Tab-separated table of C-alpha atoms and ligand atoms in Angstrom:
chain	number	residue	atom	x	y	z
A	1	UNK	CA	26.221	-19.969	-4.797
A	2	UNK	CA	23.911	-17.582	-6.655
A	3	UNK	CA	21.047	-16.334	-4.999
A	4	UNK	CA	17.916	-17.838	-5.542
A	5	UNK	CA	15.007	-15.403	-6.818
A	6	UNK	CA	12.474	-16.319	-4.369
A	7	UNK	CA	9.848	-14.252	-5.205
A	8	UNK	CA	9.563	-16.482	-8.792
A	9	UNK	CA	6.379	-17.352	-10.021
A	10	UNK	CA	4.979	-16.278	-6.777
A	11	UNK	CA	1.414	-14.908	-6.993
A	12	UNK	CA	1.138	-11.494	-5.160
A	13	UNK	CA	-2.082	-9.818	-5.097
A	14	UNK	CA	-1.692	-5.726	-4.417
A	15	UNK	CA	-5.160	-4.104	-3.684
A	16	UNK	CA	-4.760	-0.355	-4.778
A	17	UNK	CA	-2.173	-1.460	-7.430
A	18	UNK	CA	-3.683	0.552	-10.503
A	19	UNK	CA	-2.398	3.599	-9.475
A	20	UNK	CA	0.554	5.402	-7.486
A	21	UNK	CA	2.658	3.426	-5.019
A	22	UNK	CA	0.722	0.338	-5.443
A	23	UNK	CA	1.444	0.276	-9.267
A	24	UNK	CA	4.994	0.999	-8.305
A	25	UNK	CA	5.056	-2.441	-6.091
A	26	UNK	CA	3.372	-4.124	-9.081
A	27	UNK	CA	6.154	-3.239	-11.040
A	28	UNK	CA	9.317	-4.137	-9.299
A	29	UNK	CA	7.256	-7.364	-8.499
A	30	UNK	CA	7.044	-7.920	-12.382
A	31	UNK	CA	10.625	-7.645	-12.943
A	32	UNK	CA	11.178	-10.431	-10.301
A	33	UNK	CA	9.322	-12.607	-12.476
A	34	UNK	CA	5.902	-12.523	-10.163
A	35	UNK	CA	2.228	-13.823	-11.224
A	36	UNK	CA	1.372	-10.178	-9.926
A	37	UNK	CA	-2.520	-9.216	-9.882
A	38	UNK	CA	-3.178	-5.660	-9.558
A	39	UNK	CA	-6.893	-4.104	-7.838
A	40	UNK	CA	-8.623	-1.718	-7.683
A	41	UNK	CA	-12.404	-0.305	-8.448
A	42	UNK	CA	-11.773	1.655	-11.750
A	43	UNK	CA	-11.730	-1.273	-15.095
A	44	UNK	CA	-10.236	2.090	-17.143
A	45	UNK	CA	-7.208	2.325	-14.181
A	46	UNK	CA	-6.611	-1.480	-14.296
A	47	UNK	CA	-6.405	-1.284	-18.121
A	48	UNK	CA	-4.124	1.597	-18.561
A	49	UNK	CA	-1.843	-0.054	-15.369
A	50	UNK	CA	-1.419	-3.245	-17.385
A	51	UNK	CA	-0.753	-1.782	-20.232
A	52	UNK	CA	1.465	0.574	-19.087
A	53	UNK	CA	3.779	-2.372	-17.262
A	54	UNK	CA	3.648	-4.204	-20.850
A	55	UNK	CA	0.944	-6.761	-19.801
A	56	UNK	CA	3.277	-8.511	-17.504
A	57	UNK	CA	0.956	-8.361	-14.911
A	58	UNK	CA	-3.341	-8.944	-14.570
A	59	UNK	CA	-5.657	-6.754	-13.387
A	60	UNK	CA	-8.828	-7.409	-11.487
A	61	UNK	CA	-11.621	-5.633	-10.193
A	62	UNK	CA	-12.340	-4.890	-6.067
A	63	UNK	CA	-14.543	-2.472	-4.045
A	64	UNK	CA	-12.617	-2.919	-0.681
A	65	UNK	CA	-15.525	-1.499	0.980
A	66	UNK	CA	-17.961	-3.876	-0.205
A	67	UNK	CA	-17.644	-7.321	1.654
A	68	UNK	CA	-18.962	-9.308	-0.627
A	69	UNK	CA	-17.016	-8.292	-3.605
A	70	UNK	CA	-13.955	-9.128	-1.453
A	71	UNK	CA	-14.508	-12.915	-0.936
A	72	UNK	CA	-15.898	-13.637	-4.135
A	73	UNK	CA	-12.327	-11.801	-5.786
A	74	UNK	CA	-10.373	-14.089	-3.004
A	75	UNK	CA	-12.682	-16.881	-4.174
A	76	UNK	CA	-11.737	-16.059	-7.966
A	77	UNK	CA	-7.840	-15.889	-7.377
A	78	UNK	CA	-7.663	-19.158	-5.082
A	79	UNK	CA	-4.448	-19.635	-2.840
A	80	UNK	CA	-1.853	-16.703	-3.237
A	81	UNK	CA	1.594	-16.407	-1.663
A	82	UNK	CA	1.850	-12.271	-0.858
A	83	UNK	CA	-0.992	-9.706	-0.420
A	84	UNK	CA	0.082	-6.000	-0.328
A	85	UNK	CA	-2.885	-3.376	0.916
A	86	UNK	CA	-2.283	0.024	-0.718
A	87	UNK	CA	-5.832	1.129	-1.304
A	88	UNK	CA	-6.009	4.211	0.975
A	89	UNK	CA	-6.113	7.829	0.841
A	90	UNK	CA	-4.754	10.770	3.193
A	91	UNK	CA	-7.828	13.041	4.936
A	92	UNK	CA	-6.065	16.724	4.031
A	93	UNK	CA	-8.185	18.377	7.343
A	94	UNK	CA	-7.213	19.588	10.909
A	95	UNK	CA	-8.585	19.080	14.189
A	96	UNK	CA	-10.526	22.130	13.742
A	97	UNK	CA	-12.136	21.163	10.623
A	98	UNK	CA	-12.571	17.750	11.587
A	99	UNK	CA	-15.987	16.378	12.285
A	100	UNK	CA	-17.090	12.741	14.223
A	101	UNK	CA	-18.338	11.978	10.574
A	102	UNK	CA	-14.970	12.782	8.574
A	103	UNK	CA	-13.167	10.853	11.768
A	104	UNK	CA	-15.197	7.451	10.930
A	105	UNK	CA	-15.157	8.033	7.756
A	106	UNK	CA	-11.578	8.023	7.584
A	107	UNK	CA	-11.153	4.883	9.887
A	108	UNK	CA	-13.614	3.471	7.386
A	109	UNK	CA	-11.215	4.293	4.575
A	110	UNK	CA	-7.828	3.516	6.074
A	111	UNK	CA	-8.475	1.440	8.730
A	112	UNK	CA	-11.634	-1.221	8.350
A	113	UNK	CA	-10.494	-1.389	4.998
A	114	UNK	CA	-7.463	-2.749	5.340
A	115	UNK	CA	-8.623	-4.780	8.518
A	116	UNK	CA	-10.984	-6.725	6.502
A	117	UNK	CA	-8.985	-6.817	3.466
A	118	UNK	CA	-6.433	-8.546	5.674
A	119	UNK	CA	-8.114	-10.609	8.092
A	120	UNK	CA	-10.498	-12.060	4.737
A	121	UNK	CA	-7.684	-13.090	3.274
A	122	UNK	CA	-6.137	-15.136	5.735
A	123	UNK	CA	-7.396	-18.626	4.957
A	124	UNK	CA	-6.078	-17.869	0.862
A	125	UNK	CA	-2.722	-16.800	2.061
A	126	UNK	CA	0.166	-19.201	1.762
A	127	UNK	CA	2.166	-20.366	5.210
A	128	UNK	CA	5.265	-18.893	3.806
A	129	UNK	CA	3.378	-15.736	3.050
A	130	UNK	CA	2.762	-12.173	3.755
A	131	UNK	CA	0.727	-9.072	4.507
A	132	UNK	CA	2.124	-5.727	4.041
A	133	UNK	CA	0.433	-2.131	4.755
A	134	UNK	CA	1.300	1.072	3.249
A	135	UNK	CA	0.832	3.230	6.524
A	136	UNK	CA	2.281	6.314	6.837
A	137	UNK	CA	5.334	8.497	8.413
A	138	UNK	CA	2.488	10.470	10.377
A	139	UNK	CA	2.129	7.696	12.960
A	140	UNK	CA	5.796	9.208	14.011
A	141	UNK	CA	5.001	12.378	13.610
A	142	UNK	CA	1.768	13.477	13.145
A	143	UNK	CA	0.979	16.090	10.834
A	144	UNK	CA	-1.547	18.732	11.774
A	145	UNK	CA	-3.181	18.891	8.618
A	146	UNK	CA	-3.302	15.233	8.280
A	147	UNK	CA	-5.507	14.717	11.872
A	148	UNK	CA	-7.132	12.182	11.166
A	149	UNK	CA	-5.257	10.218	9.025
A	150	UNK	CA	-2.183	10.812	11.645
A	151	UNK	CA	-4.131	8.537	13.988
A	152	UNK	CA	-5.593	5.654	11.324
A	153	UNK	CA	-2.137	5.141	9.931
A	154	UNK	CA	-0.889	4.787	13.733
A	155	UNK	CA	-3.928	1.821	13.500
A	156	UNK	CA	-2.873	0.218	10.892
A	157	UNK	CA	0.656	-0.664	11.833
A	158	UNK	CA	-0.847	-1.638	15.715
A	159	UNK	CA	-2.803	-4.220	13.513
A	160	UNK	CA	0.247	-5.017	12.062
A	161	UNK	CA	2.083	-6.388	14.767
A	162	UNK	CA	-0.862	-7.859	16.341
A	163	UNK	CA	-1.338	-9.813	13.317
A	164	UNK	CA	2.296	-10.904	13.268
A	165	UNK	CA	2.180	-12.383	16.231
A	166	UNK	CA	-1.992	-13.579	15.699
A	167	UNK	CA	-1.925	-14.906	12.346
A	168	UNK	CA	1.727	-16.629	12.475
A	169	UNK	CA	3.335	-18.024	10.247
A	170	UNK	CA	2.101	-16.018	7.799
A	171	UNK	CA	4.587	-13.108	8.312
A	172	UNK	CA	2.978	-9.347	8.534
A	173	UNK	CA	4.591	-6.573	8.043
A	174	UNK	CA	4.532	-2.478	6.923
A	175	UNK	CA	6.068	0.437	5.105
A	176	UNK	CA	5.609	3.727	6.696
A	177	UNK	CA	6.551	6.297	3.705
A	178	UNK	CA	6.723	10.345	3.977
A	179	UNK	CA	6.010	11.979	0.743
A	180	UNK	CA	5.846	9.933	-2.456
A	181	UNK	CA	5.863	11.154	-6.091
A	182	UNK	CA	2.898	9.019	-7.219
A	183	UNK	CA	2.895	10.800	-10.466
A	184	UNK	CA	5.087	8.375	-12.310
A	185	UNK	CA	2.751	6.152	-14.134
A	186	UNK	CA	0.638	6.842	-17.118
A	187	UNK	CA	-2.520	7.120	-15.129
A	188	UNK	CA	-2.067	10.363	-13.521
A	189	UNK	CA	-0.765	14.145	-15.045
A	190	UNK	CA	1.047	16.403	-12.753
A	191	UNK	CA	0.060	20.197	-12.320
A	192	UNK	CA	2.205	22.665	-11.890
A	193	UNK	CA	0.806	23.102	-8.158
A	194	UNK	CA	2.381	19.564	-7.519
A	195	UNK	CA	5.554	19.790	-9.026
A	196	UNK	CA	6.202	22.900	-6.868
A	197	UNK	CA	4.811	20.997	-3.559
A	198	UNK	CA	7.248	18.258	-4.000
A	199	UNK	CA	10.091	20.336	-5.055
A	200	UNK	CA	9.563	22.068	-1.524
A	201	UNK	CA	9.013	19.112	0.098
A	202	UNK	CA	12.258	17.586	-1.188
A	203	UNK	CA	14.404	20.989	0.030
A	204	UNK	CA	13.079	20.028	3.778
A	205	UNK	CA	14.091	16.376	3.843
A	206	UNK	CA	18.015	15.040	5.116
A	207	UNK	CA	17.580	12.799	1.667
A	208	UNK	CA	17.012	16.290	-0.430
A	209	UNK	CA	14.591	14.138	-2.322
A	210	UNK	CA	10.955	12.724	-2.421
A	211	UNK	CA	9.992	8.856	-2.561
A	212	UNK	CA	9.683	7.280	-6.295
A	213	UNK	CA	6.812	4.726	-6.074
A	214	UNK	CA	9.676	1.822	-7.347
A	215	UNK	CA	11.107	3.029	-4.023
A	216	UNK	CA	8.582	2.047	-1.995
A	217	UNK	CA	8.184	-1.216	-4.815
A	218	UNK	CA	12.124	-1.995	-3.806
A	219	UNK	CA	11.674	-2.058	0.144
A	220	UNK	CA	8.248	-4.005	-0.497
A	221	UNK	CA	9.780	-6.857	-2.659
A	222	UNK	CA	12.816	-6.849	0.250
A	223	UNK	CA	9.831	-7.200	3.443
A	224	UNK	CA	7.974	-9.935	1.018
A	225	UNK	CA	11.431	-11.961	0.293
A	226	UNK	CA	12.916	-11.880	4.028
A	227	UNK	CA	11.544	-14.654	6.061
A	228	UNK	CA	12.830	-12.691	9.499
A	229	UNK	CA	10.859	-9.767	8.640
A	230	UNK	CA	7.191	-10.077	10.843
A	231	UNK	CA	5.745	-7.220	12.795
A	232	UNK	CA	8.237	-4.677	10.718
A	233	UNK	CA	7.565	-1.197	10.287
A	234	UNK	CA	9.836	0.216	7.965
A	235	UNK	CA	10.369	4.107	7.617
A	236	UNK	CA	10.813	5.387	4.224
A	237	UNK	CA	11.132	8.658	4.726
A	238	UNK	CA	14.494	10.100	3.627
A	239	UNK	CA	15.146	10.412	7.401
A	240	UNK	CA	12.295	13.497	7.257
A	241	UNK	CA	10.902	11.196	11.456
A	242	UNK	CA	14.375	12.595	12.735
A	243	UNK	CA	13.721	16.019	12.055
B	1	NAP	N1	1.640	9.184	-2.004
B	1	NAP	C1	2.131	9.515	-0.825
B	1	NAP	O1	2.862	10.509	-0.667
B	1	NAP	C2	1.801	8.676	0.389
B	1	NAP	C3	2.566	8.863	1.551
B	1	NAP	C4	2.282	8.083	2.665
B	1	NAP	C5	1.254	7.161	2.633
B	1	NAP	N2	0.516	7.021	1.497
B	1	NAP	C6	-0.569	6.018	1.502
B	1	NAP	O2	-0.291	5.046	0.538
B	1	NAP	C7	-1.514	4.548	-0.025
B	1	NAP	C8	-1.462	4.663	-1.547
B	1	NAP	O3	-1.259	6.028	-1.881
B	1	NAP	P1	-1.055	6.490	-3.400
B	1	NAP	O4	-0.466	7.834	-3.346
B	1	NAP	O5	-0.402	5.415	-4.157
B	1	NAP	O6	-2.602	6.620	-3.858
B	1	NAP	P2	-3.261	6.517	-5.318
B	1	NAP	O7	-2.281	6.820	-6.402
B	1	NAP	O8	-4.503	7.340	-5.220
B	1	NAP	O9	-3.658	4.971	-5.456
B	1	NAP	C9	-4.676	4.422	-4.685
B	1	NAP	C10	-5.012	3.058	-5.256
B	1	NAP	O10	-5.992	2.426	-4.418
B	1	NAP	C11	-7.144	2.079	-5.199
B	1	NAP	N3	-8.298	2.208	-4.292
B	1	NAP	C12	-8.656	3.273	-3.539
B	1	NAP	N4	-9.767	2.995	-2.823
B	1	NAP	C13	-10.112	1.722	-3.140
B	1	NAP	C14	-11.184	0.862	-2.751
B	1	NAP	N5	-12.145	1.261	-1.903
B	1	NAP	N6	-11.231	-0.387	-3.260
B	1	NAP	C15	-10.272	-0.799	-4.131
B	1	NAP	N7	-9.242	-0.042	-4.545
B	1	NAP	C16	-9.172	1.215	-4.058
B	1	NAP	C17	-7.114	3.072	-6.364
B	1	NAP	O11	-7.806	2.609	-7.526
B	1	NAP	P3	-9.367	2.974	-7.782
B	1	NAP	O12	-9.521	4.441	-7.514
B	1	NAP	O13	-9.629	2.593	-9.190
B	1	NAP	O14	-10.128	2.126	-6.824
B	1	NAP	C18	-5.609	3.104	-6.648
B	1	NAP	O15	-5.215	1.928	-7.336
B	1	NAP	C19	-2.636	5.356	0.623
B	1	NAP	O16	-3.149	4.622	1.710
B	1	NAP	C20	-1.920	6.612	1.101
B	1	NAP	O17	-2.577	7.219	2.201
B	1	NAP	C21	0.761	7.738	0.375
């Protein structure tokens, strides 16, 4: 019997999809024949991202930290069947240089961010649906540099399974990736400074390579399809936890 292509038609929503590993999702999605709706804040970023994936997919405009401009964008769209929360971004300070300030305004940016993009979207999200989080390897093995955002990753994925279980059936679940080349769509140049960082990065990890945002799009697509998968956290990390 062939295999069905379940994820058909589906509409999948991915907040922080103009850019990076978000736009990688949006991709692979595409290919599987998904209504997939990109967001983000930037109309420039959700223009070139459309473009750039051959206007197979829409984009739409969000400020995730503005409440109201979340329910009226879940208003606009109606009833969806996947949402995937990218919009996020790493806090590059230590303990030492981190203040009360940075520390809650990094759990604003990782954390209540994806907490109310979630929760919001529960009564627009299809039974048979899902939530999925990019979190973060440092949750396994927090990074010194990365303080802060070492603990609102860990946050994320605790929401995670509490949601699984708390918002059932709708299945939650999240990937947990290590260093991903986020450089591979039209929306962002790489410097010179990069290449090198992710070239050393590469050397240190069992893999002997760096994530590719379709990487992250592949295991995504796999956690949306698979009705088992609820309360998953799945490393992608080129087995960089066991080192
Ligand atoms: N890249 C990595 O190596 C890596 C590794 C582990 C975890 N992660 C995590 O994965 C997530 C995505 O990373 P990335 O590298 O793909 O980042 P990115 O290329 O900077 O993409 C971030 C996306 O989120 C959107 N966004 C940011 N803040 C937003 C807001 N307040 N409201 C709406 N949209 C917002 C951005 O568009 P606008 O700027 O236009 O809003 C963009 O589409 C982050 O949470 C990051 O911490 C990344």
């Amino acid at each position: 019997m062939r295999p069905t292509n379940m994820l058909h038609k589906k509409k999948i929503l991915i907040i922080g999809g103009s850019s990076g590993i978000g736009l990688g999702i949006a991709s692979v999605c595409a290919d599987y024949g998904a209504d997939t709706i990109i967001a983000g804040r930037c109309k420039q970023k959700l223009s070139n991202a459309t473009a750039f994936l051959d206007n197979r997919i829409t984009g739409v405009q969000i400020d995730a930290n503005n409440d109201n401009c979340i329910d009226a964008v879940y208003q606009q769209i109606g009833c969806f069947d996947h949402l995937v929360i990218s919009a996020g971004e790493a806090m590059v300070k230590s303990l030492q240089e981190t203040t009360e300030e940075d520390a809650r305004g990094d759990m604003e940016r990782n954390f209540w961010l994806k907490y109310k993009l979630s929760t919001r979207a529960l009564p627009y999200l299809s039974k048979e649906g899902s939530i999925l989080f990019i979190s973060g390897i440092f949750s396994v093995k927090p990074n010194a540099n990365l303080f802060m955002s070492s603990v609102s990753v860990g946050a994320v994925e605790a929401l995670c399974k509490s949601l699984a279980i708390s918002a059932a059936p709708i299945r939650v679940n999240a990937i947990a990736p290590y260093v991903v080349d986020n450089s591979d769509s039209l929306t962002k140049d790489i410097s010179d400074d990069r290449k090198n960082y992710l070239q050393s990065i590469a050397s240190k990890i069992p893999a002997g390579n760096v994530g590719k945002t379709r990487d992250v799009g592949l295991a995504a697509v796999m956690l949306m399809k698979n009705q088992y998968a609820s309360g998953t956290i799945l490393n992608l990390d080129g087995a960089y936890s066991l080192t």
